[in-house]
XYZ file of C-alpha atoms in Angstrom:
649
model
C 22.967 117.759 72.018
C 24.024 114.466 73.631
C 22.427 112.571 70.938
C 25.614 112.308 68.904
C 27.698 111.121 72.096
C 25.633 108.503 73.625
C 24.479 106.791 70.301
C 21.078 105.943 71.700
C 22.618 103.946 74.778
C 20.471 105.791 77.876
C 17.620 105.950 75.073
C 14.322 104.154 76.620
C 12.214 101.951 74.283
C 10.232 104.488 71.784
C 6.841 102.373 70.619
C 5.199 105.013 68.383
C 4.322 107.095 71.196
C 4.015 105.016 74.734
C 3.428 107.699 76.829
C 2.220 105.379 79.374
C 0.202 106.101 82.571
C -3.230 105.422 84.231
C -5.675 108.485 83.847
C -4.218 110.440 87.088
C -0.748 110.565 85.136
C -1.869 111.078 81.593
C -4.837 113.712 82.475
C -2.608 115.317 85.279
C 0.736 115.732 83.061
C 3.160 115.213 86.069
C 4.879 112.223 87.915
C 7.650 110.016 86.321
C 6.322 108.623 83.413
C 4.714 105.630 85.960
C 1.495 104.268 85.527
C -1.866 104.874 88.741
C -1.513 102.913 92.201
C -1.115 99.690 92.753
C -4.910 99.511 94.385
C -6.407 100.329 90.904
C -4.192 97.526 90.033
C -4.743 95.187 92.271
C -8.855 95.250 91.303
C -8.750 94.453 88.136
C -9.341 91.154 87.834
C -8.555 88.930 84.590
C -6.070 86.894 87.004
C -2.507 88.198 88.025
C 0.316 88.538 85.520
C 2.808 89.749 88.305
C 2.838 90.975 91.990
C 4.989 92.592 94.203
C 5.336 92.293 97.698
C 1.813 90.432 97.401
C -0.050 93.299 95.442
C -1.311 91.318 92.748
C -1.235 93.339 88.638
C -3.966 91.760 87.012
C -4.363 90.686 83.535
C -7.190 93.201 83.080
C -5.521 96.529 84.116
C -2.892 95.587 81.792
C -4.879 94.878 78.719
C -7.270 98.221 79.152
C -3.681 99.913 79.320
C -2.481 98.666 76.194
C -5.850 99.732 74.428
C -5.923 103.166 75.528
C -1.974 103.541 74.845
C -2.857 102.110 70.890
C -5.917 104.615 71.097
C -3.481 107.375 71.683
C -0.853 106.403 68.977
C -3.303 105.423 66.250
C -4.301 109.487 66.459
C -0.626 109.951 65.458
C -0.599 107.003 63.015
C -3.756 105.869 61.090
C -2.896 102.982 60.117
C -1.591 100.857 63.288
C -3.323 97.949 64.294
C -3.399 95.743 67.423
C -0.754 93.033 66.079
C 1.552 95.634 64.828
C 1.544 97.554 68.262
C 1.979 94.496 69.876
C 5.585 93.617 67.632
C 7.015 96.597 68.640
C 7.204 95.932 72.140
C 4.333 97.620 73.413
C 2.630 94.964 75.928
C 6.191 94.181 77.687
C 7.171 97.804 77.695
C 3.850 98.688 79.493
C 3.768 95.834 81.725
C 7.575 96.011 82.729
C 6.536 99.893 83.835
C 3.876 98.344 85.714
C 5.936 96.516 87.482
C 8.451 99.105 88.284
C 6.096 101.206 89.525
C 4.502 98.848 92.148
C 7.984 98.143 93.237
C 8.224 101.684 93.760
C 5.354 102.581 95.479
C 5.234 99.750 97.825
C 9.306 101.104 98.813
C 7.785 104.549 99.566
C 4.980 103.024 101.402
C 7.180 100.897 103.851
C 9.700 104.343 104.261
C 6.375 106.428 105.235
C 5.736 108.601 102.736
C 2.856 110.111 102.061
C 0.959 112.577 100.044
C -1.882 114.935 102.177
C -5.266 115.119 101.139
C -5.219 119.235 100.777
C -1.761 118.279 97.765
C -4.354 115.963 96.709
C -6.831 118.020 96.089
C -4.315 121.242 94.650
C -3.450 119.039 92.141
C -7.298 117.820 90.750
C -7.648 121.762 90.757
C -4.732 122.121 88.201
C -6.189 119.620 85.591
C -6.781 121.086 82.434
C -9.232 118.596 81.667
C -11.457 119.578 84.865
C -11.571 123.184 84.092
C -13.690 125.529 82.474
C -13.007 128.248 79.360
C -11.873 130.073 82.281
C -9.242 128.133 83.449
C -11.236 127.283 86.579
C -12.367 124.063 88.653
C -15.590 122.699 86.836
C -17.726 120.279 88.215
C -19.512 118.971 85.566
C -16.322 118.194 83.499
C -14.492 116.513 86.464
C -17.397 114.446 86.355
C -17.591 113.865 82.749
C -13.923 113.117 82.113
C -14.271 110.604 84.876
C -17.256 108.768 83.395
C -15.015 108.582 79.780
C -12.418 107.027 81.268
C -14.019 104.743 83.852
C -12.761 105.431 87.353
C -14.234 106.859 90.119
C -13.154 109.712 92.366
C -11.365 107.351 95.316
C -9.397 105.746 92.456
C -8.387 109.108 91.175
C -7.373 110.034 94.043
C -5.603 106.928 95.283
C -3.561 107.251 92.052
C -2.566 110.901 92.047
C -1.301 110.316 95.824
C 0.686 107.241 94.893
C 2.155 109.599 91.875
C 3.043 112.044 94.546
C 4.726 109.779 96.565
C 6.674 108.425 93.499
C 7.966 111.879 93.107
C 8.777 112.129 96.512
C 11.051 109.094 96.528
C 12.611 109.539 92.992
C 13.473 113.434 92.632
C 15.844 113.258 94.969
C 17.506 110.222 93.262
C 17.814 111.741 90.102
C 18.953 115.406 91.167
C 21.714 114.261 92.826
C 23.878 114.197 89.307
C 26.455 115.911 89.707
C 29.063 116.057 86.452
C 32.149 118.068 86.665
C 33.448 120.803 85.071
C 36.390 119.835 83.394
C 34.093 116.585 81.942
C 32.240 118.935 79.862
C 34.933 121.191 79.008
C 36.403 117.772 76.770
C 33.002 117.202 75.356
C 32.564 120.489 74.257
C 35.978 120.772 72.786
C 34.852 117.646 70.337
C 31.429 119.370 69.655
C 32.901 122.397 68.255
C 35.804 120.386 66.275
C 35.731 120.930 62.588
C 36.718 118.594 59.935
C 37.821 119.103 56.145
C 38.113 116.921 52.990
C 36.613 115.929 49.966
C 33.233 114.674 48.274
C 33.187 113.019 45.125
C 29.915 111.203 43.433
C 29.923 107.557 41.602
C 26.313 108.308 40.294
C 24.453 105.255 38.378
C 23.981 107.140 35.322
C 27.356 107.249 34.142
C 27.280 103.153 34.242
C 25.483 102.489 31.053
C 23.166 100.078 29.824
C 24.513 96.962 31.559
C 23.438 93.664 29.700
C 19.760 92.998 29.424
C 18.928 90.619 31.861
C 17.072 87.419 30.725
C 13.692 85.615 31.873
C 15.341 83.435 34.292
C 17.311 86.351 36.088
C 13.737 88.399 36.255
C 12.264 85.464 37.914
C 15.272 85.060 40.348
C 15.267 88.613 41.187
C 11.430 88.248 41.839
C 12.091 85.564 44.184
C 14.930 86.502 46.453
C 12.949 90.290 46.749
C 9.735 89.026 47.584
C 9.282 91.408 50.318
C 10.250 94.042 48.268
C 6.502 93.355 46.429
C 4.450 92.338 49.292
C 1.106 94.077 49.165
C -0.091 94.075 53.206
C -2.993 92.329 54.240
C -6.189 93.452 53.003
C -9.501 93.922 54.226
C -12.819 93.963 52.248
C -15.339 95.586 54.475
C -18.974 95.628 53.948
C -21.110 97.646 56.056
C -24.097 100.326 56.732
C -24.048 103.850 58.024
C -26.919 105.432 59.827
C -27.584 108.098 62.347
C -29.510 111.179 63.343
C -30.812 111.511 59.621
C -32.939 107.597 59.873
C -34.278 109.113 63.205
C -35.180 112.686 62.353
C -39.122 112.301 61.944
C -39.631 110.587 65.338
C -36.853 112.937 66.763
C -38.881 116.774 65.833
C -39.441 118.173 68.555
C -43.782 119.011 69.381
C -45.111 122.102 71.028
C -45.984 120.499 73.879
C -42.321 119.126 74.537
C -40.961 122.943 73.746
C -43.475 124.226 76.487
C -42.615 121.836 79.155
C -38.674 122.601 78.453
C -39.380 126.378 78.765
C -41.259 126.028 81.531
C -38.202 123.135 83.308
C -36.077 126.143 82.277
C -37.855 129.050 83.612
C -34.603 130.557 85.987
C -32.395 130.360 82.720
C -35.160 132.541 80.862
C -36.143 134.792 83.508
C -35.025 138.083 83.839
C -32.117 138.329 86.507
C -29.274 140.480 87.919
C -25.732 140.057 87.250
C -23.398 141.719 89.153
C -19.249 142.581 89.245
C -17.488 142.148 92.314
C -13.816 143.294 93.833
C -13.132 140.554 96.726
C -10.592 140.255 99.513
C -10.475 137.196 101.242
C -8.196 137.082 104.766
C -7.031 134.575 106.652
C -7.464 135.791 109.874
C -10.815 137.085 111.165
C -9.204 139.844 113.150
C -7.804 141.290 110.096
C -11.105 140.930 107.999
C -12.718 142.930 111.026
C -10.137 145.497 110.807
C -10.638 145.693 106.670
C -14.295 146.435 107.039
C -13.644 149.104 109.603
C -11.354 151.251 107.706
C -14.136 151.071 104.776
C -17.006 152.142 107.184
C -14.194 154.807 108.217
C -14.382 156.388 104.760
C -11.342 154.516 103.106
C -12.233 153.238 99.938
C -11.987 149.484 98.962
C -9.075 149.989 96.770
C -6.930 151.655 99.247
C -7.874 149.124 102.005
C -6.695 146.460 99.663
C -3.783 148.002 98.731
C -2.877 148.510 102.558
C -3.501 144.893 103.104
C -1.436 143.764 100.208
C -3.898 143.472 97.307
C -3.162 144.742 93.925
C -6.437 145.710 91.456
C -5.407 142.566 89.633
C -5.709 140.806 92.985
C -9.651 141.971 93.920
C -10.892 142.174 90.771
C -13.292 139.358 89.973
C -16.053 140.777 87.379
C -19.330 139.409 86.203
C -20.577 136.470 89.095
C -23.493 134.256 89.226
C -24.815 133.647 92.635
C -24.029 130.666 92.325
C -20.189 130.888 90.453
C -19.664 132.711 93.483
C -21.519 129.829 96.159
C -19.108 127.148 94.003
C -15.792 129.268 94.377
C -16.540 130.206 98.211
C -20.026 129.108 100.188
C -23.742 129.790 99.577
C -23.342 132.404 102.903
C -20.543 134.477 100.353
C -23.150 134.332 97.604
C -25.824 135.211 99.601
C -24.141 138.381 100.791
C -22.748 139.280 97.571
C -26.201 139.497 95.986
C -27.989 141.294 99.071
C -25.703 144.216 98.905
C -26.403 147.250 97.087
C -24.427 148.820 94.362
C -21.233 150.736 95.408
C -21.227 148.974 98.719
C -19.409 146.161 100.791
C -20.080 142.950 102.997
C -19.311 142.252 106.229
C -16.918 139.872 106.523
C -18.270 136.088 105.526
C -16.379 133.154 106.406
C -16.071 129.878 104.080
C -13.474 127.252 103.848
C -11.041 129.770 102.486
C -10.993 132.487 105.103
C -13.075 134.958 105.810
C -14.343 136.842 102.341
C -14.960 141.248 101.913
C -16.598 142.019 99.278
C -17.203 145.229 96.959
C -20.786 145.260 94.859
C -19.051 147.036 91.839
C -21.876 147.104 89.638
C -25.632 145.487 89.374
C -26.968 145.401 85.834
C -30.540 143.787 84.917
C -31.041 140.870 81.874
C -34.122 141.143 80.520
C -35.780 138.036 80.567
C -36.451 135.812 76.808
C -40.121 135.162 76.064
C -40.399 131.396 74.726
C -40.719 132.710 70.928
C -37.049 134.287 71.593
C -35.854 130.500 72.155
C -38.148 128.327 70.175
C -35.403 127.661 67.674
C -32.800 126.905 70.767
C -35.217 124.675 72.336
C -36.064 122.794 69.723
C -33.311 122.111 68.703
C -31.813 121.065 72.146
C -35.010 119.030 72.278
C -34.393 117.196 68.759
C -30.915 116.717 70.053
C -31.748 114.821 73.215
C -34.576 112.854 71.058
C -32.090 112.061 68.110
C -29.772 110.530 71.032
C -32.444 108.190 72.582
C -33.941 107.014 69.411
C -29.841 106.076 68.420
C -28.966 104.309 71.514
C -32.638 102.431 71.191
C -31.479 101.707 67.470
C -28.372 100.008 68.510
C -29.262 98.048 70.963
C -32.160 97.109 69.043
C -29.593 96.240 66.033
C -27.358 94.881 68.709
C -29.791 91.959 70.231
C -30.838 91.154 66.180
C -27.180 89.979 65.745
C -26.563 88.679 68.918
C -29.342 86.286 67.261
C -27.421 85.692 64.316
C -29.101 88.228 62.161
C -26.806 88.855 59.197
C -25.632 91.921 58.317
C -27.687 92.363 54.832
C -30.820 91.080 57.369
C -30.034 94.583 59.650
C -29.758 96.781 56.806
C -33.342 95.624 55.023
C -35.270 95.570 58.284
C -33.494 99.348 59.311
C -33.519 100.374 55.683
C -29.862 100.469 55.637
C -27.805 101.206 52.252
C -25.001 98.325 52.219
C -21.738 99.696 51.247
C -18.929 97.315 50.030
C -15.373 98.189 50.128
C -12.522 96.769 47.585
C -9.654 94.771 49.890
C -7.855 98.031 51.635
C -4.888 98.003 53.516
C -4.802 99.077 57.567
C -3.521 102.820 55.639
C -6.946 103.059 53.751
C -5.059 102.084 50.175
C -7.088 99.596 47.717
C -3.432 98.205 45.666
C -5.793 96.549 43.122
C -8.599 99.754 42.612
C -5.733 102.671 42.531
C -8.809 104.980 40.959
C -11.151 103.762 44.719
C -11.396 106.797 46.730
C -12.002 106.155 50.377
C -14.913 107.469 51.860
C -14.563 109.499 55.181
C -15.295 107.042 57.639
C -12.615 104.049 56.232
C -10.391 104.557 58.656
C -12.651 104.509 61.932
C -13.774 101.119 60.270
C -10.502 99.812 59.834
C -9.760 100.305 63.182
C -12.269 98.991 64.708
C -12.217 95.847 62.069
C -8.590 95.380 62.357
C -9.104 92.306 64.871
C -11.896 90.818 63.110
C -12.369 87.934 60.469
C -14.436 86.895 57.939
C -16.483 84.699 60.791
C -17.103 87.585 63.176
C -20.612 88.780 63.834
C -21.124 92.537 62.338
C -20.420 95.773 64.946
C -21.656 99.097 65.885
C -18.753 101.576 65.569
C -19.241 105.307 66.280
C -18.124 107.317 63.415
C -19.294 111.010 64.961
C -20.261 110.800 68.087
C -24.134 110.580 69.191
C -24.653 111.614 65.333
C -23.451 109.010 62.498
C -22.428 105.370 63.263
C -21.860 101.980 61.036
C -22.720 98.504 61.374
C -19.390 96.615 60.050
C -18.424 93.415 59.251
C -15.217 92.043 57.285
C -16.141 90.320 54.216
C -12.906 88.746 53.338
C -9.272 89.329 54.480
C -6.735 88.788 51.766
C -3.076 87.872 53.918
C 0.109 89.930 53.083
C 1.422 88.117 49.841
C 3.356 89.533 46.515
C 1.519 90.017 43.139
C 2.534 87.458 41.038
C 5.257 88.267 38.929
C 3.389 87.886 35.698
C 1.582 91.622 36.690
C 4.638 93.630 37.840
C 6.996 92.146 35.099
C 8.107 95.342 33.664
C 8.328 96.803 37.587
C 10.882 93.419 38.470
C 12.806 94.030 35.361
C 13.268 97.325 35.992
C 14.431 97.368 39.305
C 16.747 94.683 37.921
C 18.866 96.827 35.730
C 18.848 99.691 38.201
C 20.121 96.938 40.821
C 22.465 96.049 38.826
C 23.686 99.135 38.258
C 23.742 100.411 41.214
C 26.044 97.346 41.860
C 28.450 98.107 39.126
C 28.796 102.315 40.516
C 29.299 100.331 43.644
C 32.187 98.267 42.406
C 33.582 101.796 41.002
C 33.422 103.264 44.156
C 35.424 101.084 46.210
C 37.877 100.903 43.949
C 38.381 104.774 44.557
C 38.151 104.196 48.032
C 40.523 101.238 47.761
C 43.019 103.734 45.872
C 42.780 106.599 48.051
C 43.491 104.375 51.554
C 46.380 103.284 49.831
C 47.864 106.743 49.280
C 46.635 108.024 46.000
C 45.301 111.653 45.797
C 40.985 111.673 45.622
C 41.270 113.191 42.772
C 43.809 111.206 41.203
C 41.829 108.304 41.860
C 38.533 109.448 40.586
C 40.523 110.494 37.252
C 42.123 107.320 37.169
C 38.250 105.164 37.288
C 37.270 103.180 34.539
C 34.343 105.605 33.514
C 34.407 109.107 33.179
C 33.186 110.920 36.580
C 33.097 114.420 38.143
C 36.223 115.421 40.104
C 35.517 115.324 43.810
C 34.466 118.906 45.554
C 35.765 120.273 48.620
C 34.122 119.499 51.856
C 34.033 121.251 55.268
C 31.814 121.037 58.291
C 31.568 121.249 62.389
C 30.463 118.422 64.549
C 28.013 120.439 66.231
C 26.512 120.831 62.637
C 25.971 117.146 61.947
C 23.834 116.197 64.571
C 20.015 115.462 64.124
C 17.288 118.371 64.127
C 13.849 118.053 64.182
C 12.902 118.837 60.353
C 16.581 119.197 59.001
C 18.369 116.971 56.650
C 22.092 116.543 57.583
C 23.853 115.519 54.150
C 25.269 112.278 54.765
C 28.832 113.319 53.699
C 29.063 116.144 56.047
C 28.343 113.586 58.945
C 30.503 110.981 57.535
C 33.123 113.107 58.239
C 33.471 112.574 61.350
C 33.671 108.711 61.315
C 36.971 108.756 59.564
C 40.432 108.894 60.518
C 42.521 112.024 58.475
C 44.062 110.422 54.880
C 41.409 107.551 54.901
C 38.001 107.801 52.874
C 34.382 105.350 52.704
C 31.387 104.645 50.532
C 28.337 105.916 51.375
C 25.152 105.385 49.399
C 23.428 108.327 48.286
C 19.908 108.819 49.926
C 17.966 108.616 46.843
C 19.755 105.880 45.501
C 21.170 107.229 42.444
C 24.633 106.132 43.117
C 27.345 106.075 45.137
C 29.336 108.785 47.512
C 33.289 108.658 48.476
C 34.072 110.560 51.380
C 37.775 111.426 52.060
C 38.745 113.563 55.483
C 41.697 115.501 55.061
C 42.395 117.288 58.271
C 40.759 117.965 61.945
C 40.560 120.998 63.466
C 40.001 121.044 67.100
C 37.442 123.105 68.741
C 38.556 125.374 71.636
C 35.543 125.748 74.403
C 36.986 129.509 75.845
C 35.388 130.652 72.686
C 31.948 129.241 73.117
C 31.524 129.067 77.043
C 28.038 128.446 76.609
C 28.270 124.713 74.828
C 30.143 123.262 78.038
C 27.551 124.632 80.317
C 24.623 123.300 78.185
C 26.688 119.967 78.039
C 27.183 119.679 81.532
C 23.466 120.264 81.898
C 22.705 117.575 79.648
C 25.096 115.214 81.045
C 23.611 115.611 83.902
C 20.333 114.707 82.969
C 21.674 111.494 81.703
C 23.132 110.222 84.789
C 20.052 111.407 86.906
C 18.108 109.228 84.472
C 20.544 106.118 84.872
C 20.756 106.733 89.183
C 16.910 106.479 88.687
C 16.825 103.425 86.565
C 19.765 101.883 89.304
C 17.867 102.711 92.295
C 14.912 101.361 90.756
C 16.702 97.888 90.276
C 18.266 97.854 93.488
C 14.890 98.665 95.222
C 13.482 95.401 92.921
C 16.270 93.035 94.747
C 14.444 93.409 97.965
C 11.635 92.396 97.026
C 9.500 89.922 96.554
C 8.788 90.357 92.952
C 6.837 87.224 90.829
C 6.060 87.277 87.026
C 3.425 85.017 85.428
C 5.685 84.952 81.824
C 2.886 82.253 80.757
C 0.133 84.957 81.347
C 1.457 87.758 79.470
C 1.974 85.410 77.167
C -1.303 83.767 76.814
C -2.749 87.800 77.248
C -0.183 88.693 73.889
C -2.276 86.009 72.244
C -5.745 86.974 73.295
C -4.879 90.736 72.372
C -3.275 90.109 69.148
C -5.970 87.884 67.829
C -5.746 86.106 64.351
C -3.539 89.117 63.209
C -1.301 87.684 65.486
């Protein structure tokens, strides 16, 4: 809504997506937009680009950030590269929030703030990305998503508690906005004003033929539009796919191996119970006592719960494992939980959540799966693991021959490799000079991962599907951004030419009607009174709170024009698809009365105050910078702009 007022002045620096923040912020979804603590920071290495209040940011933290921020925007646009990331502003954006956010924490630090281990460990338990289909704490993928992104636990949680503290310092900040009534009531008078006029259309077809330009003028034109032609630089890759299908023979799994996994997997197979549970779990071991008693008193479990607060949606837990149930409480829960009968209830168990009563709902028996059942499973589990090893022993295998300055045509005969040679694409996957070249699948992975690379590079392993198909690349030739010459777009030049030029004469048309209408003449008097025969202008109406941008709508660009001109005066506007020219004339203004819509002043004043919360953050956040003892290595980040943007750069 406040897009229209501000014109972009509170906006912060948009680069493609920039969503920037160690792993803690990105995986957890909450703090201010700051990147991890300034310990992860500090042990980096790489040598310091900045520190604050002696906590050194190194070169290294840094640089990984700006890799796994392009990661994350070339999933939203294909075609980005390093250098182009880079000239948008994304390695001073990042490292300017770096900064801010040391100065921040160290503040909070020195005011004694602090985040507890138990909000600590809430928050790990609300990370999407560390739960199961179930929506609850898993192990295994806490584990996992730490090993992808390469921190351990302490740094996780050094970084979430640094977030915390963040939050701590800078909610307040920000929520102290306030924006008065009367403020919005203005703003929300102009939103719902309303404007009238006319709209009339200088289009390029009604300029004729124009004089047909000569040799000389086509070469000229060609000249002074050279970027207008500029094909982007081009990559010719040449490289070698392979995965589980050069190691299925020594992959197949054997009898033998199938036995063994059976046997390694006898629990899984074996027949067991499973079992459904209601649970109550009390604080307070006095009250768990007196729970159990009014059971063994002949109240049922349901009514107990009930009279100690519990809903049905509360107690019921269904199917448990032994040991789902020893993860979510203790192995002393599980244990009595699966020594109870059917229809009956534990004693009261204590773990580190209070003391746990529970109800054996129902015990049903799996039959066990004889090993012909899961052949088929387990071999193919088997081949799996097999296919992995034989890969990884492939690579580095192909890895060490050209770290010896194997070529690339040298891998692919001794692996028995097909070579593949692409035509020179762009970063987008087009080939300009083979429009009928379709690109394979993979081209884009490759370009990625070649986008830093030169003709003199040694060939790489890139993953294409992970621990299934990779490629050995290497960049044949790079062909730099340059025009065609003008001999093979001739026709194109000439006739962009004569649509220039006529574009300029429907110009020169226009702003003579403009020029008519400013000086008093009627719009349609002055479009009747143009040199060439054009449609009278049209009426044209429309309300401010209309013309403001929405996600997948078009405004018409005389509707918003509108409201850039004073009543009785008119402009040119080109039209978006460049067939000509549009005059806009505004008539009258209509002001908008706010007792009529109540609702747009209280949304504005909502908005408004979001804005000034943002700039009392961004002035605290300065002022908190003055006091400290902030130094910046500009030499560094420039020398790490150079090592990151490479020859592209």
């Amino acid at each position: 809504m406040l897009s229209f007022f501000r014109r972009g002045i509170w906006a912060k620096l948009m680069l493609v997506i920039l969503a920037i923040g160690l792993f803690a912020i990105v995986i957890t979804g909450f703090g201010t937009g700051g990147v991890g603590g300034i310990d992860s920071l500090a042990g980096g290495g790489g040598g310091s680009l900045a520190s604050v209040e002696g906590e050194s940011i190194s070169a290294k933290d840094v640089q990984d950030q700006v890799r796994r921020q392009l990661r994350q925007a070339q999933e939203r646009q294909p075609g980005l590269d390093m250098p182009a990331f880079l000239r948008g502003g994304a390695l001073e954006e990042i490292f300017n929030q770096l900064v801010t956010l040391s100065a921040r924490t160290v503040f909070a630090r020195d005011q004694g703030l602090a985040a507890p281990k138990a909000l600590v460990d809430r928050q790990i338990l609300a990370i999407p990305s560390f739960q199961n289909l179930a929506g609850q704490f898993d192990e295994a993928a806490f584990r996992r998503a730490l090993a992808e992104e390469g921190i351990s636990e302490g740094q996780l949680r050094a970084d979430i508690a640094k977030s915390l503290i963040e939050r701590q310092l800078m909610l307040p900040v920000a929520a102290s906005a306030y924006v008065p009534e009367g403020l919005a009531t203005q703003y929300a008078a102009l939103w719902l004003e309303g404007r009238t006029g006319t709209v009339g259309e200088v289009p390029v077809s009604a300029m004729g033929g124009g004089i047909e330009p000569t040799e000389a003028d086509i070469a000229k034109f060609y000249q002074t539009n050279r970027a207008r032609y500029t094909i982007p630089e081009r990559r010719a890759l040449r490289y070698a796919l392979f995965g589980t299908e050069q190691v299925a023979a020594s992959a197949a799994a054997t009898e033998a191996e199938i036995a063994a996994r059976y046997k390694s997997a006898s629990a899984q197979y074996a027949a067991r119970e499973s079992r459904s549970f209601s649970e109550v779990v009390l604080q307070d071991e006095k009250a768990a006592r007196a729970f159990a008693q009014r059971i063994a008193g002949g109240m049922s479990f349901a009514q107990a719960a009930q009279q100690a607060g519990f809903g049905p949606s509360d107690t019921a837990r269904g199917e448990l494992s032994r040991d789902e149930i020893a993860k979510r409480s203790s192995a002393a829960v599980a244990a009595a939980a699966y020594s109870t009968p059917q229809g009956k209830t534990t004693a009261p168990v204590k773990s580190p959540f209070g003391w746990h009563i529970i109800r054996v709902d129902s015990v049903r028996t799996i039959p066990g799966k004889p090993l012909e059942a899961v052949r088929a499973e387990l071999a193919a589990a088997i081949q799996s693991d097999k296919s992995i090893e034989a890969l990884t022993d492939m690579i580095n295998r192909i890895d060490r021959a050209t770290g010896d300055g194997a070529s690339l045509a040298d891998v692919a005969r001794t692996e028995k490799l097909t070579l593949v040679e692409t035509p020179p694409v762009t970063g987008a996957g087009a080939a300009p000079d083979n429009p009928g070249w379709t690109a394979p699948p993979e081209i884009q992975t490759l370009l990625r991962a070649a986008s830093g690379m030169t003709e003199d590079d040694d060939p790489l392993v890139e993953t294409i599907v992970e621990n299934q198909r990779f490629a050995l690349v290497q960049v044949a030739r790079v062909i730099p951004a340059a025009p065609p010459p003008l001999a093979s777009i001739h026709d194109r030049v000439k006739s962009d030419l004569i649509a220039r030029r006529a574009l300029d004469r429907a110009r020169a048309v226009a702003a003579s009607i403009v020029a008519k209408i400013n000086a008093g003449t009627a719009p349609a008097a002055a479009f009747a009174q143009a040199d060439v025969r054009l449609p009278a202008p049209a009426p044209l109406s429309a309300k401010r709170n209309e013309t403001l941008p929405r996600q997948g709508v078009r405004i018409p660009v005389e509707r918003s024009t509108l409201f850039t001109l004073a009543p009785g005066k008119a402009t040119l506007k080109a039209k978006p698809d460049g067939s000509g020219w549009l005059v806009v004339h505004l008539g009258s203004i209509q002001r908008g009365d706010p007792a009529k819509s109540p609702e747009v002043a209280v949304g504005l004043r909502a908005e408004f105050a979001q804005v000034m919360g943002d700039e009392y953050d961004r002035q605290f956040t300065e002022a908190i910078k003055v006091g400290m003892d902030v130094e910046r290595n500009d030499k560094a980040v420039a020398a790490l702009r150079k090592q990151l943007g490479g020859a592209g750069q």
